[in-house]
Every structure is written in structure tokens, then in C-alpha cells.
Amino acid sequence: MSNELELYDVTIIGGGPAGMYTAFYSGMRDLKTKLIEAKEELGGRMLIYPEKMIWDVGGVTPVLCRQLIDQLAQQAMTFDPTLVLGQQIVAQERQEDGTYILTSSTGEQHWTRTVILTIGYGILQMAKLEIEGADRYEVTNLHYTVQELEPFRGKRVLISGGGDSAVDWANELESVAASVTVVHRREQFGGHEKNIARMKASSVQILVPHAVSQLHSSDGEKIDEVTIAHTESGEVTRVAVDAVIVNHGLKSDFGPLKQWGLDMGDWCANVSGRLETNLPGIFAAGDFVDYTSKVRLIAGTFTDAVLALNSAKLYMDPSAPKAAYVSSHNERFKEKNKALGVAE
């Protein structure tokens, strides 16, 4: 079968920030590269919060998440890797020569010398509001993510949840909505301390420890009021709303990948300091991995990408340099600099 396929040096599975930067860095190392993403667009988990402001990427001034996705995607394509969208890789088979045949859920196959897994937390699904009949309002004013802020302008918004995204949405919507109420079942919020402090210092109404217990509709099409209950006393309060946003976390599913024989913890793959998995020729980066000094930031993901790709390069050619030359000295950028009108 492999004789009918085109052989790649590196195949990256997952098109989030780790996968996109790995594709770019693979080009810096002059490797024949393929990037495969299960969805029909690049971005990974970042697609959940496109309107969120990203502040903590080195050298990048505050930028909307969707703009950062666009910039990462543009950078990923610098050296023209092969891009495959809409394919979930479900199986791998190591050949006698050490290469891999990867098979997607569509039946299409891919042949590669090495694999870099940048699949984050796998296929993500929002945890739904566990109230009977809640799903009927998903087409009107019950939301599980915030794609744009403008639809909430001048509205009374209730947010259920207390994690990173719930806090971020509260802060972003505070200046847009008529009012923002955050309902959380615990006294403590998750997320960055600075963002929590900002929320608490704003006009956002915070109700803890409370949980949404009922949804009310006068026309059966949209939510008009929400009953919230104190988690300890059981005391209930009705709140008038125009929109409800639920952030109760994400459910991840690695699907058939669990059967590959990877050394997996509860949520992540265990890798070495060089981002090697326990399977020869298969490396990993980003949110999918765990190791002693792991940094769970987008900035940390870029370092993961470099380490994993360098390990893949050395796996194929132990005599190769341990890392790529910096862009100012990398031969691969000479023609590109000329195109930009930059003198050597």
C-alpha cells in the first residue's frame, strides 16, 4: 500500500497553535511536511473563543484570538506544507522499514517517516446544561460559546460557570451588555487571578455559591427568566434575562487514539524532555503532552513544537544539527526576504 502513497518526512496531526507552529518550524528544517486537521478549519481549541483578547504571547501586542489564528495559519503555510482538513486520523501501522501508514476516518491513508501529535485534548465538546428541555433554546438565546460580542449588546446576560472562559466572557461583555450576572456553584473561581480580580472590581453581579436550576419561557422559544438556587440553603431566586451563556467545561475524547499503545495519563500523553512518546518515531507537543517542566500557555506550545520537531529530525538523521538556524541566518529565508524587499 505504501508504494501507492507519497512519503512525507513529518506528518503533524492537529491544527491548533502547536500544530501550526510545528508546520512552520518543520519548513525551517527543510522537511517535507503534512498537516492534518479533523475539523474543516485550523485553530483547534482557540476556535472556541475567537473574540477573546490574547495578551500573553511574546512579542505580540494584545490581539483578538481569531486574528492570532489567522496569523498562525499564515505562518504555518510559509514553506507550503500539504494541508489536509476534515480528516480525523484513527489508526497507525508501523511498517517494516520504520515508516508509518496513518488511516483517517474517511479511509484515506497517509505515509510518513515520523508523526507529531498536536491534538490538544482530542475532539472537544461543550458540557451541556443538565436541565430537561434546555436544548430547545440552543437555537435562540442559550449559548455554549461566544463567537462575537455584538449580539449581546444592550442585553441582560447570565453566565453559568466559573472557569477561565466564564471569567473572560464576563469581562469582555461587561462594557457591551446592559448587565452581566455570573452564577457559580463554588465560592472560588478558576482562571488567572488578574482576570478574576478585574471581574470582581467591575459592575458584574456575582452570585455564589449558586447554580441554575430552571429555565423559564413565555413563548416556548427563548428564555425569559432563570431560577437559580443556593447550593447550600436551597433558597431560590428568579432572574430576568435576554441571553444565557453556559461554561461548564469541556468533554474531551481521544477516540481510537487510546488504542495506539501510547503511554497516557488521565488527560495527556507522557513524553520525555525531548517530546518523545513511548512509540518510536512518534512525538507530541502542546496541550496533549505532559512532562516535568510543561508550561500550559500558547507561548509554551511553541517551545514544545520546536523540541518535538528537532527530535523528529534527529530521529531521521542523527547527524543533523540539533536545531534550525535562526531565521536571520537560515538559508530558507533568503528568497523570502528578497520578496519582501529586505537586503541581505
CSV table of C-alpha atoms in Angstrom, one decimal:
chain,number,residue,atom,x,y,z
A,1,MET,CA,0.0,0.0,0.0
A,2,SER,CA,2.8,2.5,0.9
A,3,ASN,CA,4.2,2.2,-2.7
A,4,GLU,CA,1.0,4.0,-3.9
A,5,LEU,CA,1.4,6.8,-1.4
A,6,GLU,CA,3.6,9.9,-1.3
A,7,LEU,CA,6.1,9.6,1.6
A,8,TYR,CA,6.4,12.6,3.9
A,9,ASP,CA,9.2,13.3,6.4
A,10,VAL,CA,6.8,14.7,9.1
A,11,THR,CA,3.1,14.4,9.4
A,12,ILE,CA,1.5,16.6,12.1
A,13,ILE,CA,-1.9,15.6,13.4
A,14,GLY,CA,-3.8,18.5,14.9
A,15,GLY,CA,-4.2,22.1,13.6
A,16,GLY,CA,-4.2,24.1,16.7
A,17,PRO,CA,-1.4,26.5,17.7
A,18,ALA,CA,1.1,23.7,18.4
A,19,GLY,CA,0.4,22.0,15.0
A,20,MET,CA,0.5,25.3,13.1
A,21,TYR,CA,3.9,26.3,14.6
A,22,THR,CA,5.3,22.8,14.1
A,23,ALA,CA,4.4,23.0,10.4
A,24,PHE,CA,6.3,26.4,10.2
A,25,TYR,CA,9.3,25.1,12.1
A,26,SER,CA,9.4,21.9,10.1
A,27,GLY,CA,9.8,24.1,7.0
A,28,MET,CA,12.7,25.9,8.6
A,29,ARG,CA,14.3,22.5,8.8
A,30,ASP,CA,13.6,21.7,5.2
A,31,LEU,CA,11.4,18.7,5.8
A,32,LYS,CA,8.6,17.5,3.6
A,33,THR,CA,5.6,18.2,5.8
A,34,LYS,CA,1.9,17.4,6.0
A,35,LEU,CA,-0.5,18.9,8.5
A,36,ILE,CA,-3.8,17.1,9.1
A,37,GLU,CA,-6.8,18.6,11.0
A,38,ALA,CA,-10.0,16.8,11.9
A,39,LYS,CA,-12.1,20.0,11.5
A,40,GLU,CA,-12.6,22.0,8.3
A,41,GLU,CA,-10.5,24.9,9.7
A,42,LEU,CA,-7.3,25.5,11.6
A,43,GLY,CA,-7.3,26.9,15.1
A,44,GLY,CA,-8.0,24.0,17.5
A,45,ARG,CA,-9.3,24.9,20.9
A,46,MET,CA,-8.8,28.6,20.1
A,47,LEU,CA,-11.9,28.5,17.8
A,48,ILE,CA,-14.0,28.3,21.0
A,49,TYR,CA,-13.2,31.9,22.0
A,50,PRO,CA,-12.5,33.9,18.8
A,51,GLU,CA,-13.5,37.2,20.4
A,52,LYS,CA,-11.1,36.8,23.4
A,53,MET,CA,-8.2,39.1,23.7
A,54,ILE,CA,-4.8,37.3,23.9
A,55,TRP,CA,-2.2,39.1,25.9
A,56,ASP,CA,0.5,36.6,26.8
A,57,VAL,CA,2.2,35.7,23.5
A,58,GLY,CA,5.8,37.1,23.5
A,59,GLY,CA,6.3,40.0,21.1
A,60,VAL,CA,2.7,40.1,20.1
A,61,THR,CA,0.6,43.1,21.4
A,62,PRO,CA,-2.9,42.3,22.6
A,63,VAL,CA,-4.7,40.6,19.7
A,64,LEU,CA,-8.1,39.0,19.1
A,65,CYS,CA,-7.9,35.3,19.2
A,66,ARG,CA,-9.4,35.0,15.7
A,67,GLN,CA,-6.7,37.3,14.4
A,68,LEU,CA,-4.0,35.3,16.1
A,69,ILE,CA,-5.4,32.1,14.5
A,70,ASP,CA,-5.2,33.8,11.1
A,71,GLN,CA,-1.6,34.9,11.7
A,72,LEU,CA,-0.6,31.4,12.9
A,73,ALA,CA,-2.2,29.8,9.9
A,74,GLN,CA,-0.4,32.2,7.5
A,75,GLN,CA,2.9,31.5,9.2
A,76,ALA,CA,2.2,27.7,9.1
A,77,MET,CA,2.0,27.9,5.3
A,78,THR,CA,5.3,29.8,4.9
A,79,PHE,CA,7.0,26.7,3.4
A,80,ASP,CA,4.0,25.3,1.6
A,81,PRO,CA,3.3,22.2,3.7
A,82,THR,CA,0.5,19.9,2.4
A,83,LEU,CA,-2.7,20.8,4.4
A,84,VAL,CA,-5.5,18.2,4.9
A,85,LEU,CA,-8.7,19.3,6.5
A,86,GLY,CA,-11.7,17.3,7.6
A,87,GLN,CA,-9.9,14.1,8.4
A,88,GLN,CA,-9.6,12.5,11.8
A,89,ILE,CA,-6.7,10.1,12.0
A,90,VAL,CA,-8.0,6.9,13.7
A,91,ALA,CA,-5.2,4.3,13.1
A,92,GLN,CA,-1.5,3.9,12.7
A,93,GLU,CA,0.5,1.0,11.5
A,94,ARG,CA,4.3,0.9,11.7
A,95,GLN,CA,5.9,-0.6,8.6
A,96,GLU,CA,8.9,-2.9,8.5
A,97,ASP,CA,11.1,0.0,7.4
A,98,GLY,CA,10.0,2.1,10.4
A,99,THR,CA,7.7,4.4,8.5
A,100,TYR,CA,4.0,4.7,9.4
A,101,ILE,CA,0.8,4.4,7.5
A,102,LEU,CA,-1.9,6.6,9.0
A,103,THR,CA,-5.6,5.9,8.3
A,104,SER,CA,-8.3,8.5,8.6
A,105,SER,CA,-12.0,8.1,9.4
A,106,THR,CA,-12.7,8.7,5.7
A,107,GLY,CA,-10.5,5.7,4.8
A,108,GLU,CA,-7.8,7.9,3.2
A,109,GLN,CA,-4.2,6.9,4.1
A,110,HIS,CA,-1.0,8.9,4.6
A,111,TRP,CA,2.6,7.6,4.6
A,112,THR,CA,5.2,9.3,6.8
A,113,ARG,CA,8.6,8.8,8.4
A,114,THR,CA,7.6,10.5,11.6
A,115,VAL,CA,4.5,11.6,13.4
A,116,ILE,CA,4.0,14.6,15.6
A,117,LEU,CA,0.7,14.6,17.7
A,118,THR,CA,-0.6,18.1,18.4
A,119,ILE,CA,-4.2,17.1,19.1
A,120,GLY,CA,-4.7,19.1,22.3
A,121,TYR,CA,-7.5,17.4,24.3
A,122,GLY,CA,-8.8,15.5,21.4
A,123,ILE,CA,-12.3,16.1,20.0
A,124,LEU,CA,-13.8,18.6,22.3
A,125,GLN,CA,-17.5,19.0,23.2
A,126,MET,CA,-19.0,21.6,25.5
A,127,ALA,CA,-20.6,20.2,28.6
A,128,LYS,CA,-24.3,20.9,28.3
A,129,LEU,CA,-26.6,22.4,30.8
A,130,GLU,CA,-28.2,19.4,32.6
A,131,ILE,CA,-31.8,20.7,32.7
A,132,GLU,CA,-34.5,18.9,30.8
A,133,GLY,CA,-35.6,20.7,27.7
A,134,ALA,CA,-32.6,23.1,27.7
A,135,ASP,CA,-31.6,22.1,24.2
A,136,ARG,CA,-34.7,23.7,22.7
A,137,TYR,CA,-33.3,27.1,23.4
A,138,GLU,CA,-29.9,26.5,21.8
A,139,VAL,CA,-31.3,27.9,18.5
A,140,THR,CA,-32.3,31.2,20.2
A,141,ASN,CA,-30.6,32.5,23.4
A,142,LEU,CA,-28.9,29.6,25.1
A,143,HIS,CA,-25.2,29.7,24.2
A,144,TYR,CA,-22.2,27.5,24.9
A,145,THR,CA,-19.6,29.8,23.4
A,146,VAL,CA,-19.2,33.4,22.5
A,147,GLN,CA,-18.3,33.8,18.8
A,148,GLU,CA,-19.0,37.6,18.7
A,149,LEU,CA,-19.7,40.2,21.3
A,150,GLU,CA,-22.0,42.4,19.3
A,151,PRO,CA,-25.1,40.1,19.5
A,152,PHE,CA,-25.1,40.7,23.3
A,153,ARG,CA,-25.0,44.5,23.1
A,154,GLY,CA,-27.6,46.1,25.5
A,155,LYS,CA,-28.8,42.7,26.7
A,156,ARG,CA,-29.2,41.2,30.2
A,157,VAL,CA,-26.7,38.3,30.2
A,158,LEU,CA,-26.4,35.5,32.7
A,159,ILE,CA,-23.3,33.4,32.6
A,160,SER,CA,-23.2,30.0,34.4
A,161,GLY,CA,-19.7,28.8,35.2
A,162,GLY,CA,-16.6,29.8,37.0
A,163,GLY,CA,-13.6,28.8,34.8
A,164,ASP,CA,-11.3,30.7,32.6
A,165,SER,CA,-13.8,31.2,29.8
A,166,ALA,CA,-16.7,32.2,32.0
A,167,VAL,CA,-14.5,34.9,33.7
A,168,ASP,CA,-13.1,36.1,30.4
A,169,TRP,CA,-16.6,36.4,28.8
A,170,ALA,CA,-17.9,38.3,31.8
A,171,ASN,CA,-15.0,40.8,31.5
A,172,GLU,CA,-15.5,41.2,27.7
A,173,LEU,CA,-19.2,41.6,27.9
A,174,GLU,CA,-19.3,43.9,30.9
A,175,SER,CA,-18.9,47.0,28.7
A,176,VAL,CA,-21.2,45.7,25.9
A,177,ALA,CA,-24.2,44.1,27.7
A,178,ALA,CA,-26.8,46.0,29.7
A,179,SER,CA,-25.9,43.8,32.7
A,180,VAL,CA,-23.9,40.7,33.3
A,181,THR,CA,-24.6,38.2,36.1
A,182,VAL,CA,-22.2,35.3,36.8
A,183,VAL,CA,-23.6,32.2,38.6
A,184,HIS,CA,-21.1,29.7,40.0
A,185,ARG,CA,-21.6,26.8,42.3
A,186,ARG,CA,-18.4,27.4,44.3
A,187,GLU,CA,-17.0,30.4,46.1
A,188,GLN,CA,-13.7,30.2,44.3
A,189,PHE,CA,-13.3,30.9,40.6
A,190,GLY,CA,-10.8,29.2,38.2
A,191,GLY,CA,-8.7,31.2,35.8
A,192,HIS,CA,-6.0,33.8,36.1
A,193,GLU,CA,-6.0,35.8,39.3
A,194,LYS,CA,-5.8,39.2,37.5
A,195,ASN,CA,-8.9,38.4,35.4
A,196,ILE,CA,-10.8,37.3,38.4
A,197,ALA,CA,-9.9,40.5,40.3
A,198,ARG,CA,-10.9,42.6,37.2
A,199,MET,CA,-14.3,40.9,37.2
A,200,LYS,CA,-14.9,41.4,40.9
A,201,ALA,CA,-14.0,45.1,40.6
A,202,SER,CA,-16.4,45.7,37.7
A,203,SER,CA,-20.2,46.0,37.5
A,204,VAL,CA,-20.6,42.3,37.0
A,205,GLN,CA,-23.0,40.8,39.5
A,206,ILE,CA,-21.6,37.6,41.1
A,207,LEU,CA,-23.8,35.0,42.7
A,208,VAL,CA,-22.0,32.2,44.6
A,209,PRO,CA,-22.5,29.5,45.6
A,210,HIS,CA,-25.4,29.2,43.2
A,211,ALA,CA,-26.5,27.0,40.3
A,212,VAL,CA,-29.0,27.3,37.5
A,213,SER,CA,-32.0,25.1,38.4
A,214,GLN,CA,-34.7,26.1,36.0
A,215,LEU,CA,-35.3,27.9,32.7
A,216,HIS,CA,-38.5,29.8,32.0
A,217,SER,CA,-40.0,30.9,28.7
A,218,SER,CA,-43.2,32.8,28.0
A,219,ASP,CA,-43.3,31.7,24.4
A,220,GLY,CA,-41.5,28.3,24.5
A,221,GLU,CA,-38.9,29.7,22.1
A,222,LYS,CA,-36.5,31.7,24.2
A,223,ILE,CA,-35.5,32.0,27.8
A,224,ASP,CA,-37.1,35.0,29.7
A,225,GLU,CA,-36.1,34.1,33.3
A,226,VAL,CA,-33.8,31.8,35.1
A,227,THR,CA,-34.2,30.3,38.5
A,228,ILE,CA,-31.0,29.9,40.4
A,229,ALA,CA,-30.7,28.0,43.7
A,230,HIS,CA,-28.2,28.5,46.6
A,231,THR,CA,-26.2,25.2,46.6
A,232,GLU,CA,-26.3,25.1,50.5
A,233,SER,CA,-29.5,26.6,51.7
A,234,GLY,CA,-31.6,25.7,48.6
A,235,GLU,CA,-33.1,29.2,48.5
A,236,VAL,CA,-34.2,30.2,45.0
A,237,THR,CA,-34.1,33.4,43.1
A,238,ARG,CA,-35.6,34.3,39.6
A,239,VAL,CA,-33.5,36.5,37.3
A,240,ALA,CA,-34.8,38.1,34.2
A,241,VAL,CA,-32.5,37.5,31.2
A,242,ASP,CA,-32.1,38.1,27.5
A,243,ALA,CA,-29.3,35.6,27.0
A,244,VAL,CA,-27.8,32.7,28.9
A,245,ILE,CA,-24.2,31.6,28.4
A,246,VAL,CA,-23.1,28.2,29.8
A,247,ASN,CA,-19.5,27.4,30.5
A,248,HIS,CA,-19.4,24.1,32.4
A,249,GLY,CA,-16.1,22.9,30.9
A,250,LEU,CA,-15.2,20.7,28.0
A,251,LYS,CA,-15.5,17.0,27.5
A,252,SER,CA,-12.6,15.5,25.6
A,253,ASP,CA,-12.5,12.4,23.5
A,254,PHE,CA,-9.3,10.9,22.0
A,255,GLY,CA,-11.3,8.2,20.2
A,256,PRO,CA,-9.3,5.4,18.6
A,257,LEU,CA,-6.1,7.1,19.6
A,258,LYS,CA,-6.5,5.5,23.0
A,259,GLN,CA,-5.8,2.1,21.3
A,260,TRP,CA,-2.5,3.2,19.8
A,261,GLY,CA,-0.5,2.0,22.8
A,262,LEU,CA,0.7,5.4,23.9
A,263,ASP,CA,1.7,6.0,27.5
A,264,MET,CA,-1.2,8.1,28.6
A,265,GLY,CA,-2.2,9.7,31.8
A,266,ASP,CA,-5.7,10.8,32.6
A,267,TRP,CA,-5.7,13.7,30.2
A,268,CYS,CA,-2.3,13.8,28.4
A,269,ALA,CA,0.4,11.7,26.8
A,270,ASN,CA,3.5,11.3,28.9
A,271,VAL,CA,6.6,12.3,27.0
A,272,SER,CA,10.3,12.7,27.6
A,273,GLY,CA,12.0,16.1,27.9
A,274,ARG,CA,12.6,15.8,24.1
A,275,LEU,CA,8.9,15.4,23.5
A,276,GLU,CA,9.3,11.7,22.5
A,277,THR,CA,6.4,9.3,23.2
A,278,ASN,CA,6.9,5.7,24.0
A,279,LEU,CA,6.3,4.8,20.4
A,280,PRO,CA,9.4,5.1,18.1
A,281,GLY,CA,9.1,7.9,15.5
A,282,ILE,CA,6.0,9.4,17.2
A,283,PHE,CA,6.4,12.7,19.0
A,284,ALA,CA,3.9,15.1,20.6
A,285,ALA,CA,3.5,18.7,21.6
A,286,GLY,CA,1.1,21.2,23.0
A,287,ASP,CA,-1.8,20.6,25.4
A,288,PHE,CA,-1.7,16.8,24.5
A,289,VAL,CA,1.6,16.3,26.4
A,290,ASP,CA,2.8,16.3,30.0
A,291,TYR,CA,6.3,16.4,31.3
A,292,THR,CA,8.1,17.9,34.3
A,293,SER,CA,8.6,21.5,33.1
A,294,LYS,CA,5.5,21.7,31.0
A,295,VAL,CA,4.1,25.3,30.5
A,296,ARG,CA,0.4,25.4,29.6
A,297,LEU,CA,0.4,28.6,27.6
A,298,ILE,CA,0.3,29.3,23.9
A,299,ALA,CA,3.9,30.5,24.3
A,300,GLY,CA,4.9,27.2,25.9
A,301,THR,CA,3.2,25.4,23.0
A,302,PHE,CA,5.7,27.0,20.5
A,303,THR,CA,8.6,25.6,22.5
A,304,ASP,CA,7.0,22.2,22.5
A,305,ALA,CA,6.7,22.4,18.7
A,306,VAL,CA,10.4,23.2,18.3
A,307,LEU,CA,11.5,20.4,20.7
A,308,ALA,CA,9.3,17.8,19.1
A,309,LEU,CA,10.3,18.7,15.5
A,310,ASN,CA,14.0,18.7,16.4
A,311,SER,CA,13.6,15.3,17.9
A,312,ALA,CA,11.9,14.1,14.8
A,313,LYS,CA,14.7,15.5,12.6
A,314,LEU,CA,17.4,13.7,14.7
A,315,TYR,CA,15.4,10.5,14.7
A,316,MET,CA,15.6,10.5,10.9
A,317,ASP,CA,19.1,11.8,10.7
A,318,PRO,CA,21.2,11.5,13.9
A,319,SER,CA,24.0,13.5,12.3
A,320,ALA,CA,21.7,16.6,11.6
A,321,PRO,CA,22.2,19.8,13.6
A,322,LYS,CA,20.2,19.7,16.9
A,323,ALA,CA,18.2,22.8,15.9
A,324,ALA,CA,17.5,25.0,13.0
A,325,TYR,CA,19.5,28.2,12.4
A,326,VAL,CA,17.7,31.3,13.5
A,327,SER,CA,15.7,33.0,10.7
A,328,SER,CA,18.3,35.8,10.2
A,329,HIS,CA,20.8,33.1,9.2
A,330,ASN,CA,18.6,30.4,7.8
A,331,GLU,CA,19.1,29.8,4.0
A,332,ARG,CA,15.4,29.0,3.6
A,333,PHE,CA,14.5,32.7,4.2
A,334,LYS,CA,16.9,34.2,1.6
A,335,GLU,CA,14.4,34.2,-1.2
A,336,LYS,CA,11.5,35.2,1.0
A,337,ASN,CA,13.5,38.1,2.3
A,338,LYS,CA,14.1,39.2,-1.2
A,339,ALA,CA,10.4,39.1,-2.0
A,340,LEU,CA,9.8,41.4,1.0
A,341,GLY,CA,12.5,43.8,-0.3
A,342,VAL,CA,14.9,43.1,2.5
A,343,ALA,CA,18.5,43.4,1.7
A,344,GLU,CA,20.9,40.6,2.7
